[in-house]
């Protein structure tokens, strides 16, 4: 055999993290969290019922009562979704604002909309009327309302772009920025979106120049997915420069430019731009 002693050496399995360590918010221990649950009037009744100290269950928990249980004194709810934890931490009312803030307002949360915020919370946590609370929280978030005010201009006649037949046959590209300079010296983001699958390619750029955009097009699009038949962009100089046009001609890619002041024509890419801008705001 060609195997040496190193290839035969046993590999230790990665250490298993205690799932409960991921549950508790901030510096709260399991005991502290259990105390917070028992201090909540609504959860206290359910905990006492599960401990056999009460015969009446709070009305809000009667439906699906069999899914609640205690583990080391902490109230949990069974979860049957394969994409989430096998049990969810039942959050007392005093700590719900902390969960909402962490998974919506925190810089790593990105001020995402209702559906995504709710989905992130439901990966680990549960409480009664969760959907209503998330709806109210997102709708009353000042940052979201300031940045996501719907346009007041009436919509015109629909002129849809013909859908492509295969992935990366037709893509949209845009240049986003400038942002504050990162530690790596970047302050632009080039974005490319496939019009069929909505798969996106992005790259941070220091200057947002035509050379950088052209290199991104070759490396991230052509070499990974094949040359697209159609590229949709605005009329920015990075896309209309001779270098970019030469590469598009060589790759036999037709370049369609949006009309001035109408970025909606490249709406799929603009939608991703808005999401990225919101998350970086």
PDB file of C-alpha atoms in Angstrom:
ATOM      1  CA  UNK A   1       0.000   0.000   0.000  1.00  0.00           C
ATOM      2  CA  UNK A   2       1.135   3.585  -0.705  1.00  0.00           C
ATOM      3  CA  UNK A   3      -0.406   4.914   2.507  1.00  0.00           C
ATOM      4  CA  UNK A   4       2.083   6.255   5.051  1.00  0.00           C
ATOM      5  CA  UNK A   5       1.787   6.524   8.808  1.00  0.00           C
ATOM      6  CA  UNK A   6       0.257   9.973   8.622  1.00  0.00           C
ATOM      7  CA  UNK A   7      -2.523   8.920   6.281  1.00  0.00           C
ATOM      8  CA  UNK A   8      -3.297   6.033   8.652  1.00  0.00           C
ATOM      9  CA  UNK A   9      -3.378   8.243  11.726  1.00  0.00           C
ATOM     10  CA  UNK A  10      -6.824   8.373  13.306  1.00  0.00           C
ATOM     11  CA  UNK A  11      -8.663  11.654  12.994  1.00  0.00           C
ATOM     12  CA  UNK A  12     -10.432  12.869  16.078  1.00  0.00           C
ATOM     13  CA  UNK A  13     -14.052  13.845  15.425  1.00  0.00           C
ATOM     14  CA  UNK A  14     -14.850  17.538  15.921  1.00  0.00           C
ATOM     15  CA  UNK A  15     -16.057  18.332  19.429  1.00  0.00           C
ATOM     16  CA  UNK A  16     -19.817  18.371  19.761  1.00  0.00           C
ATOM     17  CA  UNK A  17     -21.137  21.657  21.020  1.00  0.00           C
ATOM     18  CA  UNK A  18     -23.779  21.553  23.676  1.00  0.00           C
ATOM     19  CA  UNK A  19     -26.903  22.698  21.942  1.00  0.00           C
ATOM     20  CA  UNK A  20     -28.131  24.361  25.111  1.00  0.00           C
ATOM     21  CA  UNK A  21     -25.128  26.707  24.990  1.00  0.00           C
ATOM     22  CA  UNK A  22     -26.645  28.301  21.890  1.00  0.00           C
ATOM     23  CA  UNK A  23     -29.969  28.919  23.555  1.00  0.00           C
ATOM     24  CA  UNK A  24     -29.422  31.431  26.272  1.00  0.00           C
ATOM     25  CA  UNK A  25     -29.362  35.122  25.590  1.00  0.00           C
ATOM     26  CA  UNK A  26     -26.498  37.338  26.654  1.00  0.00           C
ATOM     27  CA  UNK A  27     -24.833  36.138  29.842  1.00  0.00           C
ATOM     28  CA  UNK A  28     -27.872  34.283  31.193  1.00  0.00           C
ATOM     29  CA  UNK A  29     -27.267  30.755  32.414  1.00  0.00           C
ATOM     30  CA  UNK A  30     -29.838  27.974  32.188  1.00  0.00           C
ATOM     31  CA  UNK A  31     -30.825  28.566  35.813  1.00  0.00           C
ATOM     32  CA  UNK A  32     -31.207  32.304  35.249  1.00  0.00           C
ATOM     33  CA  UNK A  33     -33.310  31.717  32.175  1.00  0.00           C
ATOM     34  CA  UNK A  34     -35.528  29.237  34.002  1.00  0.00           C
ATOM     35  CA  UNK A  35     -36.095  31.876  36.692  1.00  0.00           C
ATOM     36  CA  UNK A  36     -37.078  34.435  34.042  1.00  0.00           C
ATOM     37  CA  UNK A  37     -39.553  31.952  32.598  1.00  0.00           C
ATOM     38  CA  UNK A  38     -41.126  31.335  35.991  1.00  0.00           C
ATOM     39  CA  UNK A  39     -41.373  35.082  36.582  1.00  0.00           C
ATOM     40  CA  UNK A  40     -43.477  35.438  33.439  1.00  0.00           C
ATOM     41  CA  UNK A  41     -47.176  35.116  34.423  1.00  0.00           C
ATOM     42  CA  UNK A  42     -48.088  33.324  31.202  1.00  0.00           C
ATOM     43  CA  UNK A  43     -45.183  30.870  31.156  1.00  0.00           C
ATOM     44  CA  UNK A  44     -45.360  30.227  34.891  1.00  0.00           C
ATOM     45  CA  UNK A  45     -48.728  28.495  34.530  1.00  0.00           C
ATOM     46  CA  UNK A  46     -47.399  26.166  31.835  1.00  0.00           C
ATOM     47  CA  UNK A  47     -44.239  25.350  33.803  1.00  0.00           C
ATOM     48  CA  UNK A  48     -46.243  24.522  36.916  1.00  0.00           C
ATOM     49  CA  UNK A  49     -48.571  22.303  34.865  1.00  0.00           C
ATOM     50  CA  UNK A  50     -45.621  20.384  33.418  1.00  0.00           C
ATOM     51  CA  UNK A  51     -44.175  20.005  36.917  1.00  0.00           C
ATOM     52  CA  UNK A  52     -47.477  18.594  38.175  1.00  0.00           C
ATOM     53  CA  UNK A  53     -48.114  21.565  40.456  1.00  0.00           C
ATOM     54  CA  UNK A  54     -51.155  22.839  38.552  1.00  0.00           C
ATOM     55  CA  UNK A  55     -54.113  21.222  36.823  1.00  0.00           C
ATOM     56  CA  UNK A  56     -55.082  24.121  34.566  1.00  0.00           C
ATOM     57  CA  UNK A  57     -53.098  25.099  31.473  1.00  0.00           C
ATOM     58  CA  UNK A  58     -53.078  28.716  30.248  1.00  0.00           C
ATOM     59  CA  UNK A  59     -55.454  28.953  27.298  1.00  0.00           C
ATOM     60  CA  UNK A  60     -52.780  30.099  24.865  1.00  0.00           C
ATOM     61  CA  UNK A  61     -50.865  26.814  25.333  1.00  0.00           C
ATOM     62  CA  UNK A  62     -53.746  24.339  25.214  1.00  0.00           C
ATOM     63  CA  UNK A  63     -53.380  23.787  21.507  1.00  0.00           C
ATOM     64  CA  UNK A  64     -50.195  21.808  20.918  1.00  0.00           C
ATOM     65  CA  UNK A  65     -49.671  21.262  24.636  1.00  0.00           C
ATOM     66  CA  UNK A  66     -47.888  17.961  23.988  1.00  0.00           C
ATOM     67  CA  UNK A  67     -45.011  19.778  22.270  1.00  0.00           C
ATOM     68  CA  UNK A  68     -43.896  21.588  25.452  1.00  0.00           C
ATOM     69  CA  UNK A  69     -41.487  20.009  27.927  1.00  0.00           C
ATOM     70  CA  UNK A  70     -38.911  20.830  30.586  1.00  0.00           C
ATOM     71  CA  UNK A  71     -35.196  20.114  30.252  1.00  0.00           C
ATOM     72  CA  UNK A  72     -33.075  20.851  33.315  1.00  0.00           C
ATOM     73  CA  UNK A  73     -35.841  23.136  34.489  1.00  0.00           C
ATOM     74  CA  UNK A  74     -35.940  25.162  31.253  1.00  0.00           C
ATOM     75  CA  UNK A  75     -39.176  25.322  29.261  1.00  0.00           C
ATOM     76  CA  UNK A  76     -38.714  24.190  25.648  1.00  0.00           C
ATOM     77  CA  UNK A  77     -40.956  23.410  22.694  1.00  0.00           C
ATOM     78  CA  UNK A  78     -40.426  20.451  20.388  1.00  0.00           C
ATOM     79  CA  UNK A  79     -39.633  21.413  16.841  1.00  0.00           C
ATOM     80  CA  UNK A  80     -40.228  19.090  13.914  1.00  0.00           C
ATOM     81  CA  UNK A  81     -38.613  21.149  11.163  1.00  0.00           C
ATOM     82  CA  UNK A  82     -35.440  19.492   9.816  1.00  0.00           C
ATOM     83  CA  UNK A  83     -33.919  22.915   9.134  1.00  0.00           C
ATOM     84  CA  UNK A  84     -34.097  24.144  12.716  1.00  0.00           C
ATOM     85  CA  UNK A  85     -33.051  23.064  16.187  1.00  0.00           C
ATOM     86  CA  UNK A  86     -34.875  20.011  17.548  1.00  0.00           C
ATOM     87  CA  UNK A  87     -36.261  22.124  20.388  1.00  0.00           C
ATOM     88  CA  UNK A  88     -37.025  25.812  20.703  1.00  0.00           C
ATOM     89  CA  UNK A  89     -36.466  27.990  23.732  1.00  0.00           C
ATOM     90  CA  UNK A  90     -39.713  29.515  25.014  1.00  0.00           C
ATOM     91  CA  UNK A  91     -38.848  33.179  25.585  1.00  0.00           C
ATOM     92  CA  UNK A  92     -40.448  35.116  28.460  1.00  0.00           C
ATOM     93  CA  UNK A  93     -41.987  38.496  27.644  1.00  0.00           C
ATOM     94  CA  UNK A  94     -39.200  40.448  29.379  1.00  0.00           C
ATOM     95  CA  UNK A  95     -36.572  39.037  26.992  1.00  0.00           C
ATOM     96  CA  UNK A  96     -38.530  39.184  23.728  1.00  0.00           C
ATOM     97  CA  UNK A  97     -37.351  42.714  22.850  1.00  0.00           C
ATOM     98  CA  UNK A  98     -33.765  41.469  23.160  1.00  0.00           C
ATOM     99  CA  UNK A  99     -34.427  38.651  20.686  1.00  0.00           C
ATOM    100  CA  UNK A 100     -36.171  40.992  18.246  1.00  0.00           C
ATOM    101  CA  UNK A 101     -33.354  43.521  18.430  1.00  0.00           C
ATOM    102  CA  UNK A 102     -30.626  40.903  18.013  1.00  0.00           C
ATOM    103  CA  UNK A 103     -32.235  39.282  14.969  1.00  0.00           C
ATOM    104  CA  UNK A 104     -33.495  42.431  13.249  1.00  0.00           C
ATOM    105  CA  UNK A 105     -31.619  45.582  14.367  1.00  0.00           C
ATOM    106  CA  UNK A 106     -28.179  44.167  15.067  1.00  0.00           C
ATOM    107  CA  UNK A 107     -25.577  44.977  12.342  1.00  0.00           C
ATOM    108  CA  UNK A 108     -25.264  41.259  11.559  1.00  0.00           C
ATOM    109  CA  UNK A 109     -29.053  40.964  11.167  1.00  0.00           C
ATOM    110  CA  UNK A 110     -29.288  43.568   8.418  1.00  0.00           C
ATOM    111  CA  UNK A 111     -32.803  44.962   9.085  1.00  0.00           C
ATOM    112  CA  UNK A 112     -34.365  42.272   6.919  1.00  0.00           C
ATOM    113  CA  UNK A 113     -38.111  42.206   6.314  1.00  0.00           C
ATOM    114  CA  UNK A 114     -40.850  40.459   8.245  1.00  0.00           C
ATOM    115  CA  UNK A 115     -40.559  37.000   6.664  1.00  0.00           C
ATOM    116  CA  UNK A 116     -36.791  36.694   7.043  1.00  0.00           C
ATOM    117  CA  UNK A 117     -36.776  38.114  10.563  1.00  0.00           C
ATOM    118  CA  UNK A 118     -39.509  35.681  11.603  1.00  0.00           C
ATOM    119  CA  UNK A 119     -37.667  32.755  10.018  1.00  0.00           C
ATOM    120  CA  UNK A 120     -34.447  33.615  11.860  1.00  0.00           C
ATOM    121  CA  UNK A 121     -36.239  33.804  15.212  1.00  0.00           C
ATOM    122  CA  UNK A 122     -38.062  30.528  14.593  1.00  0.00           C
ATOM    123  CA  UNK A 123     -34.749  28.732  14.121  1.00  0.00           C
ATOM    124  CA  UNK A 124     -34.202  28.785  17.909  1.00  0.00           C
ATOM    125  CA  UNK A 125     -37.003  30.570  19.730  1.00  0.00           C
ATOM    126  CA  UNK A 126     -40.741  30.480  20.349  1.00  0.00           C
ATOM    127  CA  UNK A 127     -43.326  32.486  22.242  1.00  0.00           C
ATOM    128  CA  UNK A 128     -47.085  32.996  21.933  1.00  0.00           C
ATOM    129  CA  UNK A 129     -48.174  35.528  19.302  1.00  0.00           C
ATOM    130  CA  UNK A 130     -44.667  35.533  17.828  1.00  0.00           C
ATOM    131  CA  UNK A 131     -45.865  36.340  14.299  1.00  0.00           C
ATOM    132  CA  UNK A 132     -47.884  39.335  15.472  1.00  0.00           C
ATOM    133  CA  UNK A 133     -44.978  40.646  17.545  1.00  0.00           C
ATOM    134  CA  UNK A 134     -42.533  40.392  14.637  1.00  0.00           C
ATOM    135  CA  UNK A 135     -45.011  42.085  12.294  1.00  0.00           C
ATOM    136  CA  UNK A 136     -45.456  45.010  14.676  1.00  0.00           C
ATOM    137  CA  UNK A 137     -41.724  45.280  15.387  1.00  0.00           C
ATOM    138  CA  UNK A 138     -40.694  45.399  11.731  1.00  0.00           C
ATOM    139  CA  UNK A 139     -43.489  47.790  10.749  1.00  0.00           C
ATOM    140  CA  UNK A 140     -42.532  50.221  13.508  1.00  0.00           C
ATOM    141  CA  UNK A 141     -38.755  49.994  12.989  1.00  0.00           C
ATOM    142  CA  UNK A 142     -37.653  53.567  12.236  1.00  0.00           C
ATOM    143  CA  UNK A 143     -34.656  52.561  10.153  1.00  0.00           C
ATOM    144  CA  UNK A 144     -36.775  50.250   8.002  1.00  0.00           C
ATOM    145  CA  UNK A 145     -39.477  52.864   7.472  1.00  0.00           C
ATOM    146  CA  UNK A 146     -36.912  55.497   6.539  1.00  0.00           C
ATOM    147  CA  UNK A 147     -35.086  53.292   4.045  1.00  0.00           C
ATOM    148  CA  UNK A 148     -37.945  51.232   2.655  1.00  0.00           C
ATOM    149  CA  UNK A 149     -40.631  53.820   2.004  1.00  0.00           C
ATOM    150  CA  UNK A 150     -42.621  52.591  -1.025  1.00  0.00           C
ATOM    151  CA  UNK A 151     -42.399  54.792  -4.135  1.00  0.00           C
ATOM    152  CA  UNK A 152     -45.287  57.197  -4.612  1.00  0.00           C
ATOM    153  CA  UNK A 153     -44.881  57.438  -8.360  1.00  0.00           C
ATOM    154  CA  UNK A 154     -47.680  55.479 -10.105  1.00  0.00           C
ATOM    155  CA  UNK A 155     -46.608  52.390 -12.001  1.00  0.00           C
ATOM    156  CA  UNK A 156     -46.668  52.466 -15.775  1.00  0.00           C
ATOM    157  CA  UNK A 157     -47.571  49.737 -18.238  1.00  0.00           C
ATOM    158  CA  UNK A 158     -45.845  46.428 -17.644  1.00  0.00           C
ATOM    159  CA  UNK A 159     -43.087  45.688 -20.144  1.00  0.00           C
ATOM    160  CA  UNK A 160     -41.544  42.446 -18.911  1.00  0.00           C
ATOM    161  CA  UNK A 161     -38.179  41.198 -20.069  1.00  0.00           C
ATOM    162  CA  UNK A 162     -38.506  37.890 -21.900  1.00  0.00           C
ATOM    163  CA  UNK A 163     -37.495  35.104 -19.498  1.00  0.00           C
ATOM    164  CA  UNK A 164     -34.312  33.185 -20.333  1.00  0.00           C
ATOM    165  CA  UNK A 165     -34.310  29.469 -21.141  1.00  0.00           C
ATOM    166  CA  UNK A 166     -31.202  28.433 -19.190  1.00  0.00           C
ATOM    167  CA  UNK A 167     -29.198  29.648 -16.193  1.00  0.00           C
ATOM    168  CA  UNK A 168     -26.901  32.606 -16.870  1.00  0.00           C
ATOM    169  CA  UNK A 169     -28.240  33.075 -20.363  1.00  0.00           C
ATOM    170  CA  UNK A 170     -29.311  36.556 -19.288  1.00  0.00           C
ATOM    171  CA  UNK A 171     -27.853  38.481 -16.362  1.00  0.00           C
ATOM    172  CA  UNK A 172     -28.061  41.931 -14.847  1.00  0.00           C
ATOM    173  CA  UNK A 173     -25.057  43.773 -13.419  1.00  0.00           C
ATOM    174  CA  UNK A 174     -24.681  46.905 -11.354  1.00  0.00           C
ATOM    175  CA  UNK A 175     -22.070  48.756  -9.339  1.00  0.00           C
ATOM    176  CA  UNK A 176     -22.995  49.627  -5.773  1.00  0.00           C
ATOM    177  CA  UNK A 177     -21.271  52.351  -3.736  1.00  0.00           C
ATOM    178  CA  UNK A 178     -19.208  54.137  -2.736  1.00  0.00           C
ATOM    179  CA  UNK A 179     -19.309  52.791   0.820  1.00  0.00           C
ATOM    180  CA  UNK A 180     -16.927  53.714   3.640  1.00  0.00           C
ATOM    181  CA  UNK A 181     -13.548  52.162   2.856  1.00  0.00           C
ATOM    182  CA  UNK A 182     -13.178  48.689   4.377  1.00  0.00           C
ATOM    183  CA  UNK A 183     -10.101  47.334   6.125  1.00  0.00           C
ATOM    184  CA  UNK A 184      -9.173  45.704   2.808  1.00  0.00           C
ATOM    185  CA  UNK A 185      -9.374  49.017   0.971  1.00  0.00           C
ATOM    186  CA  UNK A 186     -12.665  48.280  -0.803  1.00  0.00           C
ATOM    187  CA  UNK A 187     -15.556  50.708  -1.122  1.00  0.00           C
ATOM    188  CA  UNK A 188     -17.531  49.402  -4.120  1.00  0.00           C
ATOM    189  CA  UNK A 189     -19.504  46.201  -4.724  1.00  0.00           C
ATOM    190  CA  UNK A 190     -20.185  44.805  -8.177  1.00  0.00           C
ATOM    191  CA  UNK A 191     -23.325  42.683  -8.361  1.00  0.00           C
ATOM    192  CA  UNK A 192     -24.450  40.214 -11.032  1.00  0.00           C
ATOM    193  CA  UNK A 193     -27.833  38.447 -10.936  1.00  0.00           C
ATOM    194  CA  UNK A 194     -29.026  35.560 -13.087  1.00  0.00           C
ATOM    195  CA  UNK A 195     -32.493  36.311 -14.450  1.00  0.00           C
ATOM    196  CA  UNK A 196     -33.619  32.673 -14.388  1.00  0.00           C
ATOM    197  CA  UNK A 197     -32.438  31.308 -11.035  1.00  0.00           C
ATOM    198  CA  UNK A 198     -31.846  34.659  -9.239  1.00  0.00           C
ATOM    199  CA  UNK A 199     -28.435  33.340  -8.228  1.00  0.00           C
ATOM    200  CA  UNK A 200     -26.102  36.239  -7.510  1.00  0.00           C
ATOM    201  CA  UNK A 201     -22.360  36.795  -7.774  1.00  0.00           C
ATOM    202  CA  UNK A 202     -20.770  39.728  -5.920  1.00  0.00           C
ATOM    203  CA  UNK A 203     -17.280  41.084  -5.320  1.00  0.00           C
ATOM    204  CA  UNK A 204     -15.906  44.001  -3.316  1.00  0.00           C
ATOM    205  CA  UNK A 205     -13.779  46.427  -5.351  1.00  0.00           C
ATOM    206  CA  UNK A 206     -11.419  49.249  -4.331  1.00  0.00           C
ATOM    207  CA  UNK A 207     -12.125  51.638  -7.231  1.00  0.00           C
ATOM    208  CA  UNK A 208     -15.138  50.357  -9.153  1.00  0.00           C
ATOM    209  CA  UNK A 209     -13.197  50.844 -12.372  1.00  0.00           C
ATOM    210  CA  UNK A 210     -13.891  49.326 -15.766  1.00  0.00           C
ATOM    211  CA  UNK A 211     -10.837  47.080 -15.398  1.00  0.00           C
ATOM    212  CA  UNK A 212     -12.134  45.688 -12.093  1.00  0.00           C
ATOM    213  CA  UNK A 213     -15.638  45.184 -13.471  1.00  0.00           C
ATOM    214  CA  UNK A 214     -14.306  43.496 -16.610  1.00  0.00           C
ATOM    215  CA  UNK A 215     -12.129  41.166 -14.524  1.00  0.00           C
ATOM    216  CA  UNK A 216     -15.147  40.270 -12.380  1.00  0.00           C
ATOM    217  CA  UNK A 217     -17.214  39.533 -15.497  1.00  0.00           C
ATOM    218  CA  UNK A 218     -14.562  37.164 -16.851  1.00  0.00           C
ATOM    219  CA  UNK A 219     -13.654  35.395 -13.591  1.00  0.00           C
ATOM    220  CA  UNK A 220     -17.024  35.226 -11.814  1.00  0.00           C
ATOM    221  CA  UNK A 221     -19.374  34.920 -14.776  1.00  0.00           C
ATOM    222  CA  UNK A 222     -17.723  33.607 -17.942  1.00  0.00           C
ATOM    223  CA  UNK A 223     -15.295  31.148 -16.338  1.00  0.00           C
ATOM    224  CA  UNK A 224     -17.825  29.886 -13.772  1.00  0.00           C
ATOM    225  CA  UNK A 225     -21.106  29.892 -15.666  1.00  0.00           C
ATOM    226  CA  UNK A 226     -20.297  30.458 -19.315  1.00  0.00           C
ATOM    227  CA  UNK A 227     -20.687  33.608 -21.371  1.00  0.00           C
ATOM    228  CA  UNK A 228     -24.215  35.039 -21.112  1.00  0.00           C
ATOM    229  CA  UNK A 229     -26.139  35.918 -24.241  1.00  0.00           C
ATOM    230  CA  UNK A 230     -27.515  39.117 -22.724  1.00  0.00           C
ATOM    231  CA  UNK A 231     -26.106  41.553 -20.152  1.00  0.00           C
ATOM    232  CA  UNK A 232     -28.364  44.266 -18.724  1.00  0.00           C
ATOM    233  CA  UNK A 233     -26.717  47.259 -17.011  1.00  0.00           C
ATOM    234  CA  UNK A 234     -27.163  50.971 -16.522  1.00  0.00           C
ATOM    235  CA  UNK A 235     -25.108  53.487 -18.470  1.00  0.00           C
ATOM    236  CA  UNK A 236     -22.298  53.733 -15.916  1.00  0.00           C
ATOM    237  CA  UNK A 237     -18.806  54.299 -17.274  1.00  0.00           C
ATOM    238  CA  UNK A 238     -17.564  50.980 -15.888  1.00  0.00           C
ATOM    239  CA  UNK A 239     -19.987  49.191 -18.237  1.00  0.00           C
ATOM    240  CA  UNK A 240     -19.703  51.456 -21.289  1.00  0.00           C
ATOM    241  CA  UNK A 241     -15.889  51.681 -21.277  1.00  0.00           C
ATOM    242  CA  UNK A 242     -13.975  50.351 -24.277  1.00  0.00           C
ATOM    243  CA  UNK A 243     -12.393  47.545 -22.247  1.00  0.00           C
ATOM    244  CA  UNK A 244     -15.740  46.244 -21.027  1.00  0.00           C
ATOM    245  CA  UNK A 245     -17.261  46.529 -24.484  1.00  0.00           C
ATOM    246  CA  UNK A 246     -14.337  44.660 -26.022  1.00  0.00           C
ATOM    247  CA  UNK A 247     -14.754  41.764 -23.593  1.00  0.00           C
ATOM    248  CA  UNK A 248     -18.500  41.642 -24.226  1.00  0.00           C
ATOM    249  CA  UNK A 249     -17.859  41.576 -27.960  1.00  0.00           C
ATOM    250  CA  UNK A 250     -15.284  38.798 -27.592  1.00  0.00           C
ATOM    251  CA  UNK A 251     -17.689  36.729 -25.456  1.00  0.00           C
ATOM    252  CA  UNK A 252     -20.514  37.429 -27.935  1.00  0.00           C
ATOM    253  CA  UNK A 253     -22.672  38.941 -25.201  1.00  0.00           C
ATOM    254  CA  UNK A 254     -25.335  41.443 -26.226  1.00  0.00           C
ATOM    255  CA  UNK A 255     -25.276  44.544 -23.992  1.00  0.00           C
ATOM    256  CA  UNK A 256     -28.630  46.126 -23.148  1.00  0.00           C
ATOM    257  CA  UNK A 257     -28.502  49.430 -21.296  1.00  0.00           C
ATOM    258  CA  UNK A 258     -31.313  50.768 -19.153  1.00  0.00           C
ATOM    259  CA  UNK A 259     -32.684  54.190 -19.990  1.00  0.00           C
ATOM    260  CA  UNK A 260     -31.642  57.115 -17.825  1.00  0.00           C
ATOM    261  CA  UNK A 261     -33.465  57.447 -14.477  1.00  0.00           C
ATOM    262  CA  UNK A 262     -35.239  54.113 -14.955  1.00  0.00           C
ATOM    263  CA  UNK A 263     -33.284  51.535 -12.914  1.00  0.00           C
ATOM    264  CA  UNK A 264     -36.481  49.465 -12.622  1.00  0.00           C
ATOM    265  CA  UNK A 265     -35.691  47.999 -16.043  1.00  0.00           C
ATOM    266  CA  UNK A 266     -32.928  46.037 -14.320  1.00  0.00           C
ATOM    267  CA  UNK A 267     -35.259  45.457 -11.387  1.00  0.00           C
ATOM    268  CA  UNK A 268     -33.955  42.058 -10.275  1.00  0.00           C
ATOM    269  CA  UNK A 269     -30.447  43.404  -9.743  1.00  0.00           C
ATOM    270  CA  UNK A 270     -31.762  46.625  -8.189  1.00  0.00           C
ATOM    271  CA  UNK A 271     -33.721  44.544  -5.671  1.00  0.00           C
ATOM    272  CA  UNK A 272     -30.547  42.753  -4.588  1.00  0.00           C
ATOM    273  CA  UNK A 273     -28.763  46.110  -4.423  1.00  0.00           C
ATOM    274  CA  UNK A 274     -31.388  47.390  -2.003  1.00  0.00           C
ATOM    275  CA  UNK A 275     -30.998  44.306   0.190  1.00  0.00           C
ATOM    276  CA  UNK A 276     -27.200  44.701   0.290  1.00  0.00           C
ATOM    277  CA  UNK A 277     -27.458  48.430   1.015  1.00  0.00           C
ATOM    278  CA  UNK A 278     -29.933  47.807   3.840  1.00  0.00           C
ATOM    279  CA  UNK A 279     -27.682  45.197   5.420  1.00  0.00           C
ATOM    280  CA  UNK A 280     -24.634  47.487   5.239  1.00  0.00           C
ATOM    281  CA  UNK A 281     -26.476  50.594   6.462  1.00  0.00           C
TER     282      UNK A 281
END
